[in-house]
Short mmCIF file of C-alpha atoms in Angstrom, two decimals:
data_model
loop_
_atom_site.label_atom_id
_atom_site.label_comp_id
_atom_site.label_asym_id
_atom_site.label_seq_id
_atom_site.Cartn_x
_atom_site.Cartn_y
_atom_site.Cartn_z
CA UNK A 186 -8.05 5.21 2.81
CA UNK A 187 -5.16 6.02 0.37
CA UNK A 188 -2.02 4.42 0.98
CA UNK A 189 -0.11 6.90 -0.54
CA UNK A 190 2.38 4.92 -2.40
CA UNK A 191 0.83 3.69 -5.58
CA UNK A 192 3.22 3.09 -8.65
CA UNK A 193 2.86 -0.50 -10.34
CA UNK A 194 5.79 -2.71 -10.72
CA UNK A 195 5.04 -4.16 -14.26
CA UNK A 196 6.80 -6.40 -17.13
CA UNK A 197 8.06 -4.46 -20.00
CA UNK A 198 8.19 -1.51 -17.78
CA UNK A 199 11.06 1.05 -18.04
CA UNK A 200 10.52 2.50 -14.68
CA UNK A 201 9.90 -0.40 -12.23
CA UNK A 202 10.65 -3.61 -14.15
CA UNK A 203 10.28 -6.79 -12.18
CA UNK A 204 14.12 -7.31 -11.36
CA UNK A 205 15.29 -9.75 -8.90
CA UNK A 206 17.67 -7.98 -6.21
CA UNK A 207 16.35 -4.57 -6.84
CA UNK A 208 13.11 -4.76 -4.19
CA UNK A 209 12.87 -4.83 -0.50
CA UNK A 210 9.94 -5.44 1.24
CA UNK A 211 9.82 -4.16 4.90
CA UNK A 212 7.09 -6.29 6.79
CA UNK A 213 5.70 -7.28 10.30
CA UNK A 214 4.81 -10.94 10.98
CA UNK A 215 1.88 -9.23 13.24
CA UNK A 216 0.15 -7.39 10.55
CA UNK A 217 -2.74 -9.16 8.57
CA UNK A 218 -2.43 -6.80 5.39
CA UNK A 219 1.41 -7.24 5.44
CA UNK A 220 1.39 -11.09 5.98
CA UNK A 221 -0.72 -11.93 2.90
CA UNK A 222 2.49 -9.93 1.42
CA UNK A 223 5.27 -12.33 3.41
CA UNK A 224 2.71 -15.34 2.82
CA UNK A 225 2.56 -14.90 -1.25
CA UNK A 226 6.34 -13.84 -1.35
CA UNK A 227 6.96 -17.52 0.23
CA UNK A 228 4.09 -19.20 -2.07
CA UNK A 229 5.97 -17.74 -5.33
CA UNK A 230 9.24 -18.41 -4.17
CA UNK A 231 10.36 -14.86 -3.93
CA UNK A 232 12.58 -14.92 -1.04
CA UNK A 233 16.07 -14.66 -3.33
CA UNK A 234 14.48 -12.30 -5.53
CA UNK A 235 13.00 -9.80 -3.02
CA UNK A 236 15.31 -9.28 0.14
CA UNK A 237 13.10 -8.18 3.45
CA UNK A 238 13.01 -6.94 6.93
CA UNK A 239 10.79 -6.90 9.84
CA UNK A 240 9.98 -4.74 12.34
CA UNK A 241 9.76 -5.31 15.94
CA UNK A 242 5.91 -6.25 17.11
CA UNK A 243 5.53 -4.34 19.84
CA UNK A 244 4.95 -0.25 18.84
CA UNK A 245 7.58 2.26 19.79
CA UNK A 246 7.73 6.27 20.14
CA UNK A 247 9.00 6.93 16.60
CA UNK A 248 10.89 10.55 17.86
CA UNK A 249 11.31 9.58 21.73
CA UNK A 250 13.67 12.89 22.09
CA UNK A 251 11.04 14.79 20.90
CA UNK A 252 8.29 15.45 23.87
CA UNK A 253 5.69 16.96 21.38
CA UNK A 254 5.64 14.58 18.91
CA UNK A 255 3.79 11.66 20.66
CA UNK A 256 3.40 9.57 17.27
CA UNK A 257 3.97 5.65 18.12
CA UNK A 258 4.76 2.95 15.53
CA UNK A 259 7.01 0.26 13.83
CA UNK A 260 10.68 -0.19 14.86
CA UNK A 261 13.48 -1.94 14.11
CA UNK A 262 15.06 -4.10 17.01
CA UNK A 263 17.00 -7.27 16.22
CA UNK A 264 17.14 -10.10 19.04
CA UNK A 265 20.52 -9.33 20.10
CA UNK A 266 19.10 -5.86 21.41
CA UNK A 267 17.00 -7.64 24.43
CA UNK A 268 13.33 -7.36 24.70
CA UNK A 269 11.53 -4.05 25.05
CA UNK A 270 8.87 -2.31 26.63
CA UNK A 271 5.85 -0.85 25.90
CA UNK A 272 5.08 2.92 24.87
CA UNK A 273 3.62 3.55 28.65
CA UNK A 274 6.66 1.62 29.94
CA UNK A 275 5.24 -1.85 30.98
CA UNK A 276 6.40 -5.36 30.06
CA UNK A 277 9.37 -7.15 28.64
CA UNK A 278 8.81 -7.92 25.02
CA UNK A 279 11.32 -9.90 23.81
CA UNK A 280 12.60 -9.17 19.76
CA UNK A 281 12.57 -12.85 18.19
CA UNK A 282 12.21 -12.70 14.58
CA UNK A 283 12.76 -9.30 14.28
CA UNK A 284 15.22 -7.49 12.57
CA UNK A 285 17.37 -4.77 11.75
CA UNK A 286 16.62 -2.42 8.42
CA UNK A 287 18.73 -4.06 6.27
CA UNK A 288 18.95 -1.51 3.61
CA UNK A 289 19.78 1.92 5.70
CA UNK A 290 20.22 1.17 9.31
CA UNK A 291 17.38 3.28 10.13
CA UNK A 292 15.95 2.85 13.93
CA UNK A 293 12.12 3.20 12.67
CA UNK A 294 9.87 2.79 9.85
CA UNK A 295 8.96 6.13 9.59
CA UNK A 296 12.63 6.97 8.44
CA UNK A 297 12.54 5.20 5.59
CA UNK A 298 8.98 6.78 4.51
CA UNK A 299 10.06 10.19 5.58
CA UNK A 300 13.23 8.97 2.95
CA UNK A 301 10.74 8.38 0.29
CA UNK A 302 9.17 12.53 1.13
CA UNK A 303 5.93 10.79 2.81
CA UNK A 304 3.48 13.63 3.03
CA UNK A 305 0.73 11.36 4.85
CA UNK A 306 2.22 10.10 7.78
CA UNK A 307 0.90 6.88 8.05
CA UNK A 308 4.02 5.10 8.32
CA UNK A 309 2.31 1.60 7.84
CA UNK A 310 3.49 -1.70 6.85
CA UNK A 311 3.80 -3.35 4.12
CA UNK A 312 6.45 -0.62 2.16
CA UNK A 313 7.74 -2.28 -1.08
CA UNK A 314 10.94 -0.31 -1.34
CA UNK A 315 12.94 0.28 -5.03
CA UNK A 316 16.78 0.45 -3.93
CA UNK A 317 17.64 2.21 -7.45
CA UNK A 318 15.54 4.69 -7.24
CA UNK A 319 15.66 5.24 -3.39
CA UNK A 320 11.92 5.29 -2.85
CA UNK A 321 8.87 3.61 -1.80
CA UNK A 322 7.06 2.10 -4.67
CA UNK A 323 4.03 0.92 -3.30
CA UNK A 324 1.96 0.26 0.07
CA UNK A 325 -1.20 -1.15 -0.58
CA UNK A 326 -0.91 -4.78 0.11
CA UNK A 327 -3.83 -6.04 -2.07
CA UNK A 328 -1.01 -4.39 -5.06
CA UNK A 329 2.08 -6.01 -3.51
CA UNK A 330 0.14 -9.09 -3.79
CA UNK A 331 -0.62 -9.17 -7.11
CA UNK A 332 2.50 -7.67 -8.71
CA UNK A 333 4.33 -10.65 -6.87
CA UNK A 334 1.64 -13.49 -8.51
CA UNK A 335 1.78 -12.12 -11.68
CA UNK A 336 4.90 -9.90 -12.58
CA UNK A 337 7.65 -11.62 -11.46
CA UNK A 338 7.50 -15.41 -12.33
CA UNK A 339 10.64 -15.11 -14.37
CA UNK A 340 12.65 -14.12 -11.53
CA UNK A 341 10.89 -16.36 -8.89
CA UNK A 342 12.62 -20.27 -7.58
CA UNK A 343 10.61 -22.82 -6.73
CA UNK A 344 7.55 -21.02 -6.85
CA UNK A 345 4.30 -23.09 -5.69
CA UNK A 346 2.26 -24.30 -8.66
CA UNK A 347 -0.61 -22.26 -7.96
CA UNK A 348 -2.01 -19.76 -9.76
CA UNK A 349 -3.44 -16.84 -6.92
CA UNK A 350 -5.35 -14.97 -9.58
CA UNK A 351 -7.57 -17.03 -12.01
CA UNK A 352 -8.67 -14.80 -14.72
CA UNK A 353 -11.87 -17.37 -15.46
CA UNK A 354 -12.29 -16.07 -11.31
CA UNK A 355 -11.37 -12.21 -11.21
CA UNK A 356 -15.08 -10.61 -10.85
CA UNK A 357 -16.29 -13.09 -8.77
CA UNK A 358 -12.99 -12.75 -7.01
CA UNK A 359 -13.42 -9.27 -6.45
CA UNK A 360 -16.89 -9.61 -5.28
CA UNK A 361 -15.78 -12.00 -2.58
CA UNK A 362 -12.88 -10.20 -1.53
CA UNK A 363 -14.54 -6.85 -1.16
CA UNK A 364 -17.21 -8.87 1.56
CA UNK A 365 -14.34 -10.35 3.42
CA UNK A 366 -12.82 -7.15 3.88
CA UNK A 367 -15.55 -5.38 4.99
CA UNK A 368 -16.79 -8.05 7.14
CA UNK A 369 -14.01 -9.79 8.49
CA UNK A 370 -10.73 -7.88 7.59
CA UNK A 371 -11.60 -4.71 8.55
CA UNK A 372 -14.64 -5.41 10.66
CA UNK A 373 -12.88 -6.78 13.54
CA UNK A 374 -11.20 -3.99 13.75
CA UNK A 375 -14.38 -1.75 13.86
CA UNK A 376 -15.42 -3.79 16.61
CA UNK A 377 -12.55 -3.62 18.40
CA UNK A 378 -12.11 0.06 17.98
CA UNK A 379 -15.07 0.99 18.35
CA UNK A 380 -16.07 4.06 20.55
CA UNK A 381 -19.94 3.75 20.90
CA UNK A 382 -21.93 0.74 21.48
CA UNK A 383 -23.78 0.98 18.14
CA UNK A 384 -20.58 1.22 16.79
CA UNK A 385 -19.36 -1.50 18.07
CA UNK A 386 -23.00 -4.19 17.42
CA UNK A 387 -22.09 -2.85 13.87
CA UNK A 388 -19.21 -4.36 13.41
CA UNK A 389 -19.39 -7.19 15.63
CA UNK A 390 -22.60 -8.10 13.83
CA UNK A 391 -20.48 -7.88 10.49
CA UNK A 392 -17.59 -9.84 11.26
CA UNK A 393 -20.06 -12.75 12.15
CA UNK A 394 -22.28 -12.24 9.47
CA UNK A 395 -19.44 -12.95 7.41
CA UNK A 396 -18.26 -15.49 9.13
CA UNK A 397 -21.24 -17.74 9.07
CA UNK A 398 -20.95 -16.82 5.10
CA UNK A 399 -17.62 -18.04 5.11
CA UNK A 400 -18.92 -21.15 7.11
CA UNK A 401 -22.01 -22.44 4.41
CA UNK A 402 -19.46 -21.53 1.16
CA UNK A 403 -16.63 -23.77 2.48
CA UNK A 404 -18.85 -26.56 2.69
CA UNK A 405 -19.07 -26.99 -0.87
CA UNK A 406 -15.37 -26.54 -1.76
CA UNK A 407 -11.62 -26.99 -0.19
CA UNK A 408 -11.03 -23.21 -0.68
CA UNK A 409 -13.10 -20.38 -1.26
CA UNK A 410 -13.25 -19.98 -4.64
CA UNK A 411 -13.44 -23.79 -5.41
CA UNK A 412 -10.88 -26.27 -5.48
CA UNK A 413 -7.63 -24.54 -6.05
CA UNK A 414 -5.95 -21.96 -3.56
CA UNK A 415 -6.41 -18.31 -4.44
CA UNK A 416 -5.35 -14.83 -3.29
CA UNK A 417 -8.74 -14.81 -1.61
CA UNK A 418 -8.14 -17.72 0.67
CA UNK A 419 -5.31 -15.49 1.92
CA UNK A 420 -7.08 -12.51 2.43
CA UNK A 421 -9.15 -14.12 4.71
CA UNK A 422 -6.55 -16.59 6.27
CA UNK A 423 -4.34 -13.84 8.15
CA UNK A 424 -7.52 -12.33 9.96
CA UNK A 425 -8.98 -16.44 10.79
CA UNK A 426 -5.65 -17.33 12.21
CA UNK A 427 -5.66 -14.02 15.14
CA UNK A 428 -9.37 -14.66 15.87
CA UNK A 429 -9.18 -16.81 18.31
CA UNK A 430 -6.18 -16.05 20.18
CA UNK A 431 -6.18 -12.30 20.06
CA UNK A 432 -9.93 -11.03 18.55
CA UNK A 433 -12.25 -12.91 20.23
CA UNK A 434 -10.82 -11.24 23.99
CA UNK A 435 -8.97 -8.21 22.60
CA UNK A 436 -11.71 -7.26 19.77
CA UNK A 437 -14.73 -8.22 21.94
CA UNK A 438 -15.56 -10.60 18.85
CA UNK A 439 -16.93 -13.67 21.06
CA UNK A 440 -20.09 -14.42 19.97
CA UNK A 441 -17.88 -17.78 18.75
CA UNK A 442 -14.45 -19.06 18.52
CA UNK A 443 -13.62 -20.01 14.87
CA UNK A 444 -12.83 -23.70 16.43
CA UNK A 445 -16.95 -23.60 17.09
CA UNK A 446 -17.21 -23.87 13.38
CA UNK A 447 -15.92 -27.13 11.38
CA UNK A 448 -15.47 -25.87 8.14
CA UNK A 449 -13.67 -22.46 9.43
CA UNK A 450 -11.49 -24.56 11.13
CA UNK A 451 -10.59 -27.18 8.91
CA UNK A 452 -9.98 -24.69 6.52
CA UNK A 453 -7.49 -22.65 8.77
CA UNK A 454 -5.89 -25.70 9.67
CA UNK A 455 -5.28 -26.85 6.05
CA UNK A 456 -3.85 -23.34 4.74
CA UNK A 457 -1.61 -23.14 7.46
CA UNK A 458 -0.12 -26.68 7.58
CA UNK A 459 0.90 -25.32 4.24
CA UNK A 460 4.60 -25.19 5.14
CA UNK A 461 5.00 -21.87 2.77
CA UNK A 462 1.87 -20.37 4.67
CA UNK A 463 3.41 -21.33 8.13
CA UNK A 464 6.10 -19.92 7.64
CA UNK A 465 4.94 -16.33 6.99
CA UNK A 466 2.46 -16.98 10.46
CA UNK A 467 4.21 -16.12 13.61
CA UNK A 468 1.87 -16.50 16.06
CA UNK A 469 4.57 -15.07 19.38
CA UNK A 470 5.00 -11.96 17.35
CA UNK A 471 0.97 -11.97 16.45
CA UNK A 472 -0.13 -11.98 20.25
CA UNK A 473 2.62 -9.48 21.28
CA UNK A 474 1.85 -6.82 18.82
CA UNK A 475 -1.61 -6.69 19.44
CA UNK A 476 -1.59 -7.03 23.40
CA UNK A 477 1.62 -4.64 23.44
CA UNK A 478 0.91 -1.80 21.43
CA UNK A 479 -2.13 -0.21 22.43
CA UNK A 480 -2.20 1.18 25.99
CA UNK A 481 -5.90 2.39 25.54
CA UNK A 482 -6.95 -1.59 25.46
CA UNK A 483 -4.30 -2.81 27.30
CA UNK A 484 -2.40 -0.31 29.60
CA UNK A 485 -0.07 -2.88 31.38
CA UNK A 486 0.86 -4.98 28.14
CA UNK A 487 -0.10 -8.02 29.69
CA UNK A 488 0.12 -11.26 27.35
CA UNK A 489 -2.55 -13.74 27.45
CA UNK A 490 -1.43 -17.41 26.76
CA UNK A 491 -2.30 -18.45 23.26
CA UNK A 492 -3.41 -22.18 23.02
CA UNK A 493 -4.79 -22.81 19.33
CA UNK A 494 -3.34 -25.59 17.81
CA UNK A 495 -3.25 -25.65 14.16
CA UNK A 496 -1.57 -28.86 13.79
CA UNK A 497 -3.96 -30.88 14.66
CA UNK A 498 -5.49 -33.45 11.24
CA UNK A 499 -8.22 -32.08 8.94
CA UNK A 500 -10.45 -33.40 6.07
CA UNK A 501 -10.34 -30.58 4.16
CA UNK A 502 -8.14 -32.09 0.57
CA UNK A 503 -9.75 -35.71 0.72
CA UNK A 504 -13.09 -35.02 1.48
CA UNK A 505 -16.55 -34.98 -0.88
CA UNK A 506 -17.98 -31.32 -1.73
CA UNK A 507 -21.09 -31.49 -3.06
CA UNK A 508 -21.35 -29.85 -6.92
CA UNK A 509 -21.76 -25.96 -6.91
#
C-alpha cells in the first residue's frame, strides 16, 4: 500500500537537508509502525533535533459537523481537555500523554495532511512534517527510520552507540524484515481483521509460524541479527510488546502467549528495559487505542486489565549462544 508521502531527507541535499529544528514528527504511542519511529528518534538522540506531537489513542470523527462524512481517525486532545469517548459514544478515555499539534493548532490529523494537498486519504501516522516548506515529507515508517539512523548523526545528542543498519547485514536484513512483516507485523492484523474463517487460519497460522521462527533464531543470538541491536529487532519489538495484552484476546491470536516462549520473552524483556526503548512504549495508551477505536470488535469500548510485566530479570546479555 503506498503511503503517499515519499521524498527522502538526505545529506548534501538542497531540498530536505537533515537540519535540526526544521522536522516534526506527529506520532501515536499506540501505533506499531509509528513507535519504531518514536523508539529510534529516542535511540539516536533526536528529541532536540526533531520536535513531536501525539495524538490522542482513542479514534475520533475527523468532520463530526459533517453527518455524511463518517471517516474516524487520529486527534489531538491534550490532558487538560478530560478524557473522551468513543466514536459510538461509550467509555471515558482519559488523554495522558497526549498532546496538542504543536505546529498549527489543528484539532485532527487529517488537517495537517489535507495541509500538505493529501489526495489519498489515509490520514495515518507516522507524518514527518518539513516546517519550511509547509508539507509532509514522508509517511512510510520503515523511511523515517532509516533517514533518522543514518542522515542525521551530525545533528543528533547523545545518540546510543548503536549502529541500526549494518551494511555487512542489509540483504540479510531485508530478508528478515520482509518475514516479520508479513508474518507478525502485518499478520496479526489479518487475523484480527479478518472477515472469513480461511481468512482468518491464514493469518493466524502466519503470525505463529513466525513466531516459532523468531523463537529457534533467538536462541543462538541476543538479538536477531546477532549480537548487536538492529532496526530489525525493532520492527519486531512494537508488535511482541501488544501481543499479549491486546492480540492474543482482541486479534484472536491465542494459540500462545509470547510469555509461553523463553526466548520471545527474554528478548522483549531485554529491548524494553532499554530505558530509550521504554520510553517510546506506552502501554495505557497501547490498550486504549486498540480496545477504543473499533466499535465493530468492541462496541462498548470496554478496557481489559493489562498485567504483563516487563520488568521482571532476563538472561538475555550474559548468557552463552551457541556459534551460528
Amino acid at each position: 500500500m503506498s503511503q503517499g508521502f515519499r521524498n527522502w531527507i538526505k545529506k548534501g541535499s538542497t531540498e530536505f537537508p537533515p537540519v535540526a529544528g526544521r522536522y516534526h514528527l506527529y506520532a501515536s504511542y499506540t501505533c506499531p509502525w509509528a513507535c519504531r519511529c518514536l523508539a529510534v528518534r529516542e535511540l539516536m538522540g533526536l528529541q532536540d533535533a526533531i520536535s513531536l506531537s501525539i495524538v490522542h489513542p482513542t479514534w475520533q470523527r475527523t468532520r463530526p459537523d459533517d453527518a455524511e462524512d463518517t471517516h474516524c481517525g487520529w486527534v489531538f486532545h491534550e490532558e487538560a481537555k478530560g478524557p473522551v469517548t468513543s466514536s459510538t459514544g461509550h467509555g471515558s478515555i482519559p488523554s495522558t500523554d497526549a498532546t496538542v499539534d504543536h505546529l498549527f493548532g489543528k484539532r485532527t490529523l487529517r488537517e495537517i495532511y489535507e495541509l500538505s494537498n493529501d489526495t489519498l486519504g489515509k490520514y495515518s501516522v507516522p507524518v514527518l512534517f518539513d516546517k519550511e516548506r509547509n508539507t509532509i515529507v514522508n509517511n512510510e515508517s520503515s523511511e523515517i527510520i532509516e533517514m533518522f539512523a543514518k542522515e542525521f548523526g551530525e545533528v543528533a545528542k547523545d545518540a546510543c552507540p548503536v549502529d541500526l543498519f549494518p551494511a555487512d547485514k542489509e540483504a540479510e536484513m531485508r530478508e528478515v524484515d520482509e518475514k516479520i512483516y508479513h508474518g507478525l507485523n502485518n499478520g496479526v492484523y489479518r487475523a484480527g481483521f479478518a472477515r472469513t474463517q480461511e481468512a482468518y487460519e491464514m493469518g493466524v497460522n502466519d503470525v505463529f509460524e513466525t513466531l516459532d521462527w523468531l523463537e529457534e533464531r533467538l536462541e543462538r543470538s541476543r538479538y536477531i541479527m546477532g549480537d548487536a541491536m538492529t532496526q530489525t529487532d525493532i520492527r519486531a519489538y512494537v508488535t511482541l510488546v501488544r501481543f499479549d495484552p491486546v492480540y492474543v484476546v482482541y486479534f484472536k491470536c491465542n494459540k500462545k502467549m509470547i510469555r509461553e516462549y523463553p526466548n520471545l520473552y527474554g528478548f522483549l524483556r531485554d529491548m524494553y528495559q532499554n530505558p530509550r526503548i521504554r520510553s517510546s512504549t506506552n502501554m495505557g495508551q497501547i490498550t486504549r487505542h486498540y480496545f477504543t477505536s473499533h466499535p465493530t470488535l468492541n462496541h462498548y469500548a470496554i478496557i481489559p486489565s493489562c498485567s504483563t510485566n516487563l520488568d521482571l530479570p532476563h538472561d538475555r546479555a550474559t548468557r552463552s549462544y551457541p556459534s551460528a
